[in-house]
PDB file of C-alpha atoms in Angstrom:
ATOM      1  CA  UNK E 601     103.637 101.691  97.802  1.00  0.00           C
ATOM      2  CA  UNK E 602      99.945 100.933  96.782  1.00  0.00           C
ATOM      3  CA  UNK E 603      98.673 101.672  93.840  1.00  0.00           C
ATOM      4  CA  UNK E 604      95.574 101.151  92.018  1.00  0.00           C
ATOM      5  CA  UNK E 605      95.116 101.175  87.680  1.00  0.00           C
ATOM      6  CA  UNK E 606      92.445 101.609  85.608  1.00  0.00           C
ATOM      7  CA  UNK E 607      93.441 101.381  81.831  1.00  0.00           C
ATOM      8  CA  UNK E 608      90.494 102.004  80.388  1.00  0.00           C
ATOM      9  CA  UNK E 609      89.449 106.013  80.672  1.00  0.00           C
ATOM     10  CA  UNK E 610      86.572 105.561  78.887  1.00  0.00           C
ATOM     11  CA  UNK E 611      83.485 103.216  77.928  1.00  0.00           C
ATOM     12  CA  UNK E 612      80.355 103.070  76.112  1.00  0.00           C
ATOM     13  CA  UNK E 613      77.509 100.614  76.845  1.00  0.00           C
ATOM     14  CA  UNK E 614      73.914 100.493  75.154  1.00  0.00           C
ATOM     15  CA  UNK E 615      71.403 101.016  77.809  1.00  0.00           C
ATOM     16  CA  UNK E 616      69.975  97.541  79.179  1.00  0.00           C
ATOM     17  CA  UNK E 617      73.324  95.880  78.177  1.00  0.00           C
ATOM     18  CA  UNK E 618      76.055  94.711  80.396  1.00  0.00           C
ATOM     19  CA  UNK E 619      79.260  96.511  80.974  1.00  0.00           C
ATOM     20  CA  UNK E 620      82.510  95.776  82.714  1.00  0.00           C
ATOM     21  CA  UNK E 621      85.200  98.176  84.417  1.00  0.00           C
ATOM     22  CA  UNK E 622      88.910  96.941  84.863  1.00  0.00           C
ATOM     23  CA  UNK E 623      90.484  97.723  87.582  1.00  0.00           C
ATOM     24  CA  UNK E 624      94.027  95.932  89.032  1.00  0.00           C
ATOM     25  CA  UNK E 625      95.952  97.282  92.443  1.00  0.00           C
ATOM     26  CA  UNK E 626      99.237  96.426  93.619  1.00  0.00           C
ATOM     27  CA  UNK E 627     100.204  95.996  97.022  1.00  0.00           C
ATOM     28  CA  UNK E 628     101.577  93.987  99.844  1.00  0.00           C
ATOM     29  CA  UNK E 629      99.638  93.939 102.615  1.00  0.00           C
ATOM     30  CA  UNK E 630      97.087  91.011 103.095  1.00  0.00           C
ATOM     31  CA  UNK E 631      94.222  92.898 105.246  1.00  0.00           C
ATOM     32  CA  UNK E 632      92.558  95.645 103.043  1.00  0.00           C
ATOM     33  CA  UNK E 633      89.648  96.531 101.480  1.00  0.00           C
ATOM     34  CA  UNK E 634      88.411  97.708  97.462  1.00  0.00           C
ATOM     35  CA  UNK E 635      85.795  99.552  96.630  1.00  0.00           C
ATOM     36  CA  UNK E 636      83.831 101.538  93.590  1.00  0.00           C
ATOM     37  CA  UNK E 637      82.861 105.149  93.610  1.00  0.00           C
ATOM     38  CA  UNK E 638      80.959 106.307  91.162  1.00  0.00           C
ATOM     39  CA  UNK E 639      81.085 109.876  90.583  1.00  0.00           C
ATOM     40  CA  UNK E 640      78.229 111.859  88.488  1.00  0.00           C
ATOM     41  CA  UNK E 641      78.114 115.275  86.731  1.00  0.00           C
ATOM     42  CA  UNK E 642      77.478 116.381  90.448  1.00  0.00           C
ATOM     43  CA  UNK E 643      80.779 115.526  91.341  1.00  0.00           C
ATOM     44  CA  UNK E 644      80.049 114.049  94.594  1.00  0.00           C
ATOM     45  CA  UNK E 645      81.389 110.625  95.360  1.00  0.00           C
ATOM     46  CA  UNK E 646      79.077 107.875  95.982  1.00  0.00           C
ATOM     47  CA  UNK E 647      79.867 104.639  97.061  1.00  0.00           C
ATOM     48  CA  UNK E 648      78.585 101.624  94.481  1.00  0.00           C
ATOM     49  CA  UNK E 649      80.121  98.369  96.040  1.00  0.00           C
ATOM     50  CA  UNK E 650      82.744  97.358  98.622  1.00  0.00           C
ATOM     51  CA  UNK E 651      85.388  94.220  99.155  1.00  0.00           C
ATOM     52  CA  UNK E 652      86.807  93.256 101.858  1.00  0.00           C
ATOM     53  CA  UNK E 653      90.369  91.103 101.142  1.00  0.00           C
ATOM     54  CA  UNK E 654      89.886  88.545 103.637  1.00  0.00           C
ATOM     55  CA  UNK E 655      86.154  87.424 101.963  1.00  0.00           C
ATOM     56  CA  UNK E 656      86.438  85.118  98.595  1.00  0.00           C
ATOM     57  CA  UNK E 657      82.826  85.573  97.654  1.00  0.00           C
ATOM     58  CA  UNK E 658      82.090  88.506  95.725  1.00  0.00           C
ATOM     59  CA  UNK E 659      80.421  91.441  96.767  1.00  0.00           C
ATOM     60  CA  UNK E 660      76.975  92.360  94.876  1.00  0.00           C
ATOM     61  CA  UNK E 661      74.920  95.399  95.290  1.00  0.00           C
ATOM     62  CA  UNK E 662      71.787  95.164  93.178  1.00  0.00           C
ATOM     63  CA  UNK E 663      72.828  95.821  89.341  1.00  0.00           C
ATOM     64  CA  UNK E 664      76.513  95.931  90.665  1.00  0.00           C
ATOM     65  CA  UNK E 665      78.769  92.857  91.149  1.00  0.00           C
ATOM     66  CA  UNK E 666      82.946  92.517  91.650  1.00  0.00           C
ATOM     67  CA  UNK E 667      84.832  89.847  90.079  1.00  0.00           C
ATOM     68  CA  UNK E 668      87.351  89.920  92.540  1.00  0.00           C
ATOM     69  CA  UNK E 669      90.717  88.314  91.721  1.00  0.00           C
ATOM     70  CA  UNK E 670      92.865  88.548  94.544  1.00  0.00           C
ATOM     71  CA  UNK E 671      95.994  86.729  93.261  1.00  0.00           C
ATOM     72  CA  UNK E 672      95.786  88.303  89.917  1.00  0.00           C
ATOM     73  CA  UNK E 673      95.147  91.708  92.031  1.00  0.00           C
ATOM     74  CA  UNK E 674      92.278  92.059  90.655  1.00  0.00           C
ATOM     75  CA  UNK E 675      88.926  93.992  90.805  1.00  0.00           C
ATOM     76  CA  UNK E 676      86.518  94.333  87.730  1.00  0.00           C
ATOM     77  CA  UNK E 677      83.145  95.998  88.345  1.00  0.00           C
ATOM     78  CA  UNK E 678      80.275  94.783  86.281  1.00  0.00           C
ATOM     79  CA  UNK E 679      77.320  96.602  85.763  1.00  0.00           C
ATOM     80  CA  UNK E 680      74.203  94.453  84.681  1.00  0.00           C
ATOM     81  CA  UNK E 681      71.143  96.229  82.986  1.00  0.00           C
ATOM     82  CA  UNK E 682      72.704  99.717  82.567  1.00  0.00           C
ATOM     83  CA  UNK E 683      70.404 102.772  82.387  1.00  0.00           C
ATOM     84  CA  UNK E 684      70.902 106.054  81.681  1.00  0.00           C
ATOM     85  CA  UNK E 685      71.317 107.246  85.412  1.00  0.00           C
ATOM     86  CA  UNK E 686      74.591 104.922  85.515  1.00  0.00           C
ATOM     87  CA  UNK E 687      76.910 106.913  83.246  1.00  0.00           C
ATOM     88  CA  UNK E 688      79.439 108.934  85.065  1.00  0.00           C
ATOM     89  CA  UNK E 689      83.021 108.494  85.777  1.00  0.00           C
ATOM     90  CA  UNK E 690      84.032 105.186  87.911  1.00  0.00           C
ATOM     91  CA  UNK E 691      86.988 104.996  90.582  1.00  0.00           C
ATOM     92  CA  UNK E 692      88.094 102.199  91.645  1.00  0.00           C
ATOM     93  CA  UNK E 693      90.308 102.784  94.969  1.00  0.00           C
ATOM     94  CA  UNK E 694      91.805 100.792  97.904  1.00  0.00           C
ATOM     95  CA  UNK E 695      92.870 101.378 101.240  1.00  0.00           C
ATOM     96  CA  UNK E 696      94.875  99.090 103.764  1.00  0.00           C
ATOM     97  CA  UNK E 697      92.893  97.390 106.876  1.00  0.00           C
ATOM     98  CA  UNK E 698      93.941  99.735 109.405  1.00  0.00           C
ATOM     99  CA  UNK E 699      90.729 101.796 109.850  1.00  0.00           C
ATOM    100  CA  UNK E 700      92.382 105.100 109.695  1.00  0.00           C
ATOM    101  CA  UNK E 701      93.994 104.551 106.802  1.00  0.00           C
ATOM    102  CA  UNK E 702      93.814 106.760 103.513  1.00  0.00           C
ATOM    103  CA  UNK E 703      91.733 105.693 100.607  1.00  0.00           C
ATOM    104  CA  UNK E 704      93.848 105.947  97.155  1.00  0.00           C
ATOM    105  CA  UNK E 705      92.111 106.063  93.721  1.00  0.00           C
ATOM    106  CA  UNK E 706      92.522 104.934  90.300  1.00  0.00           C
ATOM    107  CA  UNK E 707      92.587 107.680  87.521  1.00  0.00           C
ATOM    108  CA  UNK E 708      88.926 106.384  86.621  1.00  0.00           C
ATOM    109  CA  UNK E 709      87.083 105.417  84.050  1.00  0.00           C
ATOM    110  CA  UNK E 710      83.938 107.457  82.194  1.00  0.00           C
ATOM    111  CA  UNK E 711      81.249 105.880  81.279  1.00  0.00           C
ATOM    112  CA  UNK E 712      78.896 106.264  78.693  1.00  0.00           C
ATOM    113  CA  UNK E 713      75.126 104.588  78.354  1.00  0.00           C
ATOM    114  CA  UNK E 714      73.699 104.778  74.863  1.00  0.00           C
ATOM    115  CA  UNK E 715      70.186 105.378  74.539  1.00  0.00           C
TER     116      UNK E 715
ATOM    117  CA  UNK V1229      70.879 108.792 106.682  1.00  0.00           C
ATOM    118  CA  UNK V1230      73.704 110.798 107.927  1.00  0.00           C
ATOM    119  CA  UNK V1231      76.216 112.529 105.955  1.00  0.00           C
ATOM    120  CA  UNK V1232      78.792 114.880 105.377  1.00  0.00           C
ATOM    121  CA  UNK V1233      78.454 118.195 104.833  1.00  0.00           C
ATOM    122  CA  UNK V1234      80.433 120.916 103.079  1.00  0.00           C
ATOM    123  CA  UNK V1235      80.412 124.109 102.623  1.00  0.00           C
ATOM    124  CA  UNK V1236      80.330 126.512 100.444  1.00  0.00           C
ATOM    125  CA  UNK V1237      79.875 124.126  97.438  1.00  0.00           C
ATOM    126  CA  UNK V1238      81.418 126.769  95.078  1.00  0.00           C
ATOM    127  CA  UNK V1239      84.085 129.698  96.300  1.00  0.00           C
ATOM    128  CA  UNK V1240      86.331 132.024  94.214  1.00  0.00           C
ATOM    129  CA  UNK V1241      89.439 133.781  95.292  1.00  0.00           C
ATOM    130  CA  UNK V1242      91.889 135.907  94.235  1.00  0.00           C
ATOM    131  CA  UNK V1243      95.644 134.261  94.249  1.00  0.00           C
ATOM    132  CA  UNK V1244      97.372 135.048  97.155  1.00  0.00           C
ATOM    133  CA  UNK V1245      94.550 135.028  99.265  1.00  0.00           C
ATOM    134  CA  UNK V1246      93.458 132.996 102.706  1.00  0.00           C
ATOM    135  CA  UNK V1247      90.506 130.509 102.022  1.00  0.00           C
ATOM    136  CA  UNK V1248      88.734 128.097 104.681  1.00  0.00           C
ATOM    137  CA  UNK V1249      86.603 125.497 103.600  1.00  0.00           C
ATOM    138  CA  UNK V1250      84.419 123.584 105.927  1.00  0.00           C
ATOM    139  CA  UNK V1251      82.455 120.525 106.844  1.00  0.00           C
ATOM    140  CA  UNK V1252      80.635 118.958 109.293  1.00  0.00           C
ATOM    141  CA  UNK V1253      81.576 115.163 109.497  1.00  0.00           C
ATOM    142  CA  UNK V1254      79.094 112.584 110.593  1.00  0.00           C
ATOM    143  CA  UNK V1255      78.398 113.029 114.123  1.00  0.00           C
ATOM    144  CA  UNK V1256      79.736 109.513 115.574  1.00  0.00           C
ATOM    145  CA  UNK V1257      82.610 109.528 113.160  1.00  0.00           C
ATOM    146  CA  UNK V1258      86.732 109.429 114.540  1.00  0.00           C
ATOM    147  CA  UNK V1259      88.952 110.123 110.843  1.00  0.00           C
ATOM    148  CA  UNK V1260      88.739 112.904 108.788  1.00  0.00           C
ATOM    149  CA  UNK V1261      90.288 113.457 105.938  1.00  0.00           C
ATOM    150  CA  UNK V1262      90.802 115.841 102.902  1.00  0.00           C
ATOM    151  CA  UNK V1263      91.017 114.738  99.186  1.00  0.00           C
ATOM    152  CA  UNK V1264      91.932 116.877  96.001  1.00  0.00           C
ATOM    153  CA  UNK V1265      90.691 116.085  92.697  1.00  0.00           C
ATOM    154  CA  UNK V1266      91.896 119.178  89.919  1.00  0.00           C
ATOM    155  CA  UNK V1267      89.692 119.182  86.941  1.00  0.00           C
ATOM    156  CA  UNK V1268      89.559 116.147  84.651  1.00  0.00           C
ATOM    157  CA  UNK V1269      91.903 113.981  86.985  1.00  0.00           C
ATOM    158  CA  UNK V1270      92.381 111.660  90.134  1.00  0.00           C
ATOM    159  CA  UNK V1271      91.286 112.214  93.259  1.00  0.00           C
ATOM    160  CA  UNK V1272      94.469 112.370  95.863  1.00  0.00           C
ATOM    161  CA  UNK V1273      94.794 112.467  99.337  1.00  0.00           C
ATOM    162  CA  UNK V1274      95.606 115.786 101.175  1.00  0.00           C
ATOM    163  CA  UNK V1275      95.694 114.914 104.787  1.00  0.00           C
ATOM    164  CA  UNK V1276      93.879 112.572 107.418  1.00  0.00           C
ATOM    165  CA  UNK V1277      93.028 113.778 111.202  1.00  0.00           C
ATOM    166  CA  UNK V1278      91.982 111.638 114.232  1.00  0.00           C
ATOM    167  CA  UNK V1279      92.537 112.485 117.865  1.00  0.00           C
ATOM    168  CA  UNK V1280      93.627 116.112 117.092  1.00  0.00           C
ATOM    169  CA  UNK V1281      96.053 116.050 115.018  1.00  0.00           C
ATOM    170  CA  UNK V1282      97.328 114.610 111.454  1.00  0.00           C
ATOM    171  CA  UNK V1283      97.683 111.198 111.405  1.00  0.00           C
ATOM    172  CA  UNK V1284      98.882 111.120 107.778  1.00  0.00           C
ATOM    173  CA  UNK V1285      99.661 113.940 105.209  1.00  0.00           C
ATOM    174  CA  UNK V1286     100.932 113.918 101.679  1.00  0.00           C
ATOM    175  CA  UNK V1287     103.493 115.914  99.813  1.00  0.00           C
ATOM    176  CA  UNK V1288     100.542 117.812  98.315  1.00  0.00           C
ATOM    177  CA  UNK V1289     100.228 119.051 102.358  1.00  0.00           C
ATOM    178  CA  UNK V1290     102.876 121.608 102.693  1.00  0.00           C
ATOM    179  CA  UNK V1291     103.262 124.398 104.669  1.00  0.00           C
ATOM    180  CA  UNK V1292     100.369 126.224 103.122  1.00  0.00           C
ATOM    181  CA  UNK V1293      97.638 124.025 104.473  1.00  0.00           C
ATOM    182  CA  UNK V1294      96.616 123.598 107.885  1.00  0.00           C
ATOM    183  CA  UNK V1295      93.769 121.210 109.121  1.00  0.00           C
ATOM    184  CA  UNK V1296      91.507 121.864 112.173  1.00  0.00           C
ATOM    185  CA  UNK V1297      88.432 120.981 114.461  1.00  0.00           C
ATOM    186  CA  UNK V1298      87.973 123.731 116.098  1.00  0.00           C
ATOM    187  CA  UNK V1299      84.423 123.153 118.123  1.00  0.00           C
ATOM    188  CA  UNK V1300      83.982 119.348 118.314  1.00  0.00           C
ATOM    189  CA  UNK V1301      81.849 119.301 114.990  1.00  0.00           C
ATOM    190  CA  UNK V1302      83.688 121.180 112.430  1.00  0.00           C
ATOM    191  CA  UNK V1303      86.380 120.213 110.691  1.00  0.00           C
ATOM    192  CA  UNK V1304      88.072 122.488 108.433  1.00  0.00           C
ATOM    193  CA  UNK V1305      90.854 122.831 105.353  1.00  0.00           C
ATOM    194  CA  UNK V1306      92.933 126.632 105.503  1.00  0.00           C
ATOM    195  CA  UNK V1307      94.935 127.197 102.987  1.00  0.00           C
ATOM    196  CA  UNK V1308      96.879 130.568 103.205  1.00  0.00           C
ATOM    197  CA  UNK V1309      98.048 131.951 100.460  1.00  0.00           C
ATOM    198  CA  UNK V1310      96.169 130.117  97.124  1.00  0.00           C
ATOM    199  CA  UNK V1311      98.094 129.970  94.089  1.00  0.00           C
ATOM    200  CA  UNK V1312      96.639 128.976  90.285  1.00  0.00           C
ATOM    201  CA  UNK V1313      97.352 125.415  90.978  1.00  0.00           C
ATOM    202  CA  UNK V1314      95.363 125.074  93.995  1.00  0.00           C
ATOM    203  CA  UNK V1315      92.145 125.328  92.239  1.00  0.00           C
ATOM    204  CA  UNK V1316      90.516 122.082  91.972  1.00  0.00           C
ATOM    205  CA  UNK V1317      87.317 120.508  93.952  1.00  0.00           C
ATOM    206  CA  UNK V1318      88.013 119.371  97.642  1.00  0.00           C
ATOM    207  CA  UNK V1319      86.370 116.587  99.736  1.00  0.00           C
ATOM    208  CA  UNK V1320      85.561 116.114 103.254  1.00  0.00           C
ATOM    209  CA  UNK V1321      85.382 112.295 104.216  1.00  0.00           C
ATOM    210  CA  UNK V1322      84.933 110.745 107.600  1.00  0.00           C
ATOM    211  CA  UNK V1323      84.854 107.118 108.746  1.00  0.00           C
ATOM    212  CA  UNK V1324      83.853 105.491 111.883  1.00  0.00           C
ATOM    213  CA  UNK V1325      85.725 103.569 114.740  1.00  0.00           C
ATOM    214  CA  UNK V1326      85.295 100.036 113.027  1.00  0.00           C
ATOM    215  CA  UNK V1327      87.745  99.344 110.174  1.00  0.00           C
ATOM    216  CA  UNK V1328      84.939  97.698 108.495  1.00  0.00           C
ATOM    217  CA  UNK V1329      82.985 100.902 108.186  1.00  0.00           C
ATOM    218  CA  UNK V1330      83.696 102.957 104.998  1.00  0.00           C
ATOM    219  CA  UNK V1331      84.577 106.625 104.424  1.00  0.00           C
ATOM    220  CA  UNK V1332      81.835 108.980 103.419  1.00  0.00           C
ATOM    221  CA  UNK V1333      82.395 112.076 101.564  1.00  0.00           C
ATOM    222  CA  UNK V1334      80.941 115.485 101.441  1.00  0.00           C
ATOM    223  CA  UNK V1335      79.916 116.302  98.214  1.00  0.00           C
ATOM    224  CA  UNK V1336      82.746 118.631  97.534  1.00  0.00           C
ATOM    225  CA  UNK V1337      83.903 122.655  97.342  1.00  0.00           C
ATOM    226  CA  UNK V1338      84.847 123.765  94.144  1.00  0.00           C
ATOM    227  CA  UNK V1339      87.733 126.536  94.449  1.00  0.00           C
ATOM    228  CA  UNK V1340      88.748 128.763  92.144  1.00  0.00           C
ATOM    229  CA  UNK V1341      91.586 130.873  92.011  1.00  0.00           C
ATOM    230  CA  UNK V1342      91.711 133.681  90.063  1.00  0.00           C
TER     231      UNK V1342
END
């Protein structure tokens, strides 16, 4: 079975600094995808950045980059220039290649941005 | 941009009692899906839909939940007889036809049992 681990439930960063969120999965299959959802006081869940297996580059979405390890199963998200409107709790979560597949999520990790 | 829509965002019920909670997928969209996340933990997959029926359920899913599009648009979570437990905040998702397209989620019902 998949599964997905994030051992760090919570960080702090000092606004404008750099911050990192671990995040290792564990499966099989060779076709799938990773992503990040961040998740705000809201409580809705918001897409940050996506990966597909098959690609070796890295994605980036503005402020948000992967280092994406796939034979270490691996799939950090770093978060360059944080600001206040970035802390809220971060899921990492995969889901197989098959495009109806189910999306399963790491426990998370809350984030914190010091003033 | 599209989205998905749910609704009510916040519902309370007494134990025991019948609750529906709805969304509206995006239009174009084929899979459905329902996640669970109870206070202050993961989020976990309920059930997924395509074609009219389940495609995929978990053990969560049991005989107290039922899934259904009733008009073409909606797309809606029953559950019959709520217990404690079952209070937690539920998402709608849907994803296209192409694998490459992501889900998008609702931004969530909050039940309460009481």
């Amino acid at each position: 079975a998949q599964t997905v681990t994030q051992s760090q439930p919570e960080m702090s960063v000092q606004e404008a600094e750099t911050v990192t969120l671990s995040c290792t999965y564990d499966t099989s299959e060779s076709d799938y995808y990773l992503f990040w959802y961040k998740q705000p006081p809201s409580r809705q869940m918001i897409l940050v950045i996506r990966q597909e297996a098959y690609k070796q580059q890295n994605a980036t979405e503005n402020r948000f980059s992967v280092n994406f390890q796939k034979a270490a199963k691996s799939f950090s998200l770093k978060i360059s220039d944080s600001q206040l409107g970035d802390a809220a709790m971060y899921f990492c979560a995969y889901r197989r290649g098959n495009r109806d597949d189910k999306i399963i999520f790491g426990k998370g990790t809350r984030l914190h941005i010091l003033p | 941009e599209p989205e998905v829509t749910q609704t009510p965002s916040h519902q309370v019920t007494q134990m025991g009692q019948e609750v529906i909670l709805r969304c509206v997928p995006i239009s174009n969209h084929l899979y459905f899906y329902w996640y669970r996340q109870i206070l202050g933990q993961k989020v976990e997959f309920l059930v997924s839909f395509y074609n009219n029926e389940i495609s995929e359920k978990s053990e969560i899913f049991d005989d107290q939940f039922s899934v259904e599009r009733p008009d073409g648009s909606n797309f809606t979570l029953k559950i019959r007889s709520t217990k404690l437990e079952d209070s937690a905040m539920y998402f709608c998702a849907s994803s296209g036809y192409d694998a490459n397209t992501e889900a998008f989620f609702g931004q969530g019902t909050r039940l309460t049992v009481v």
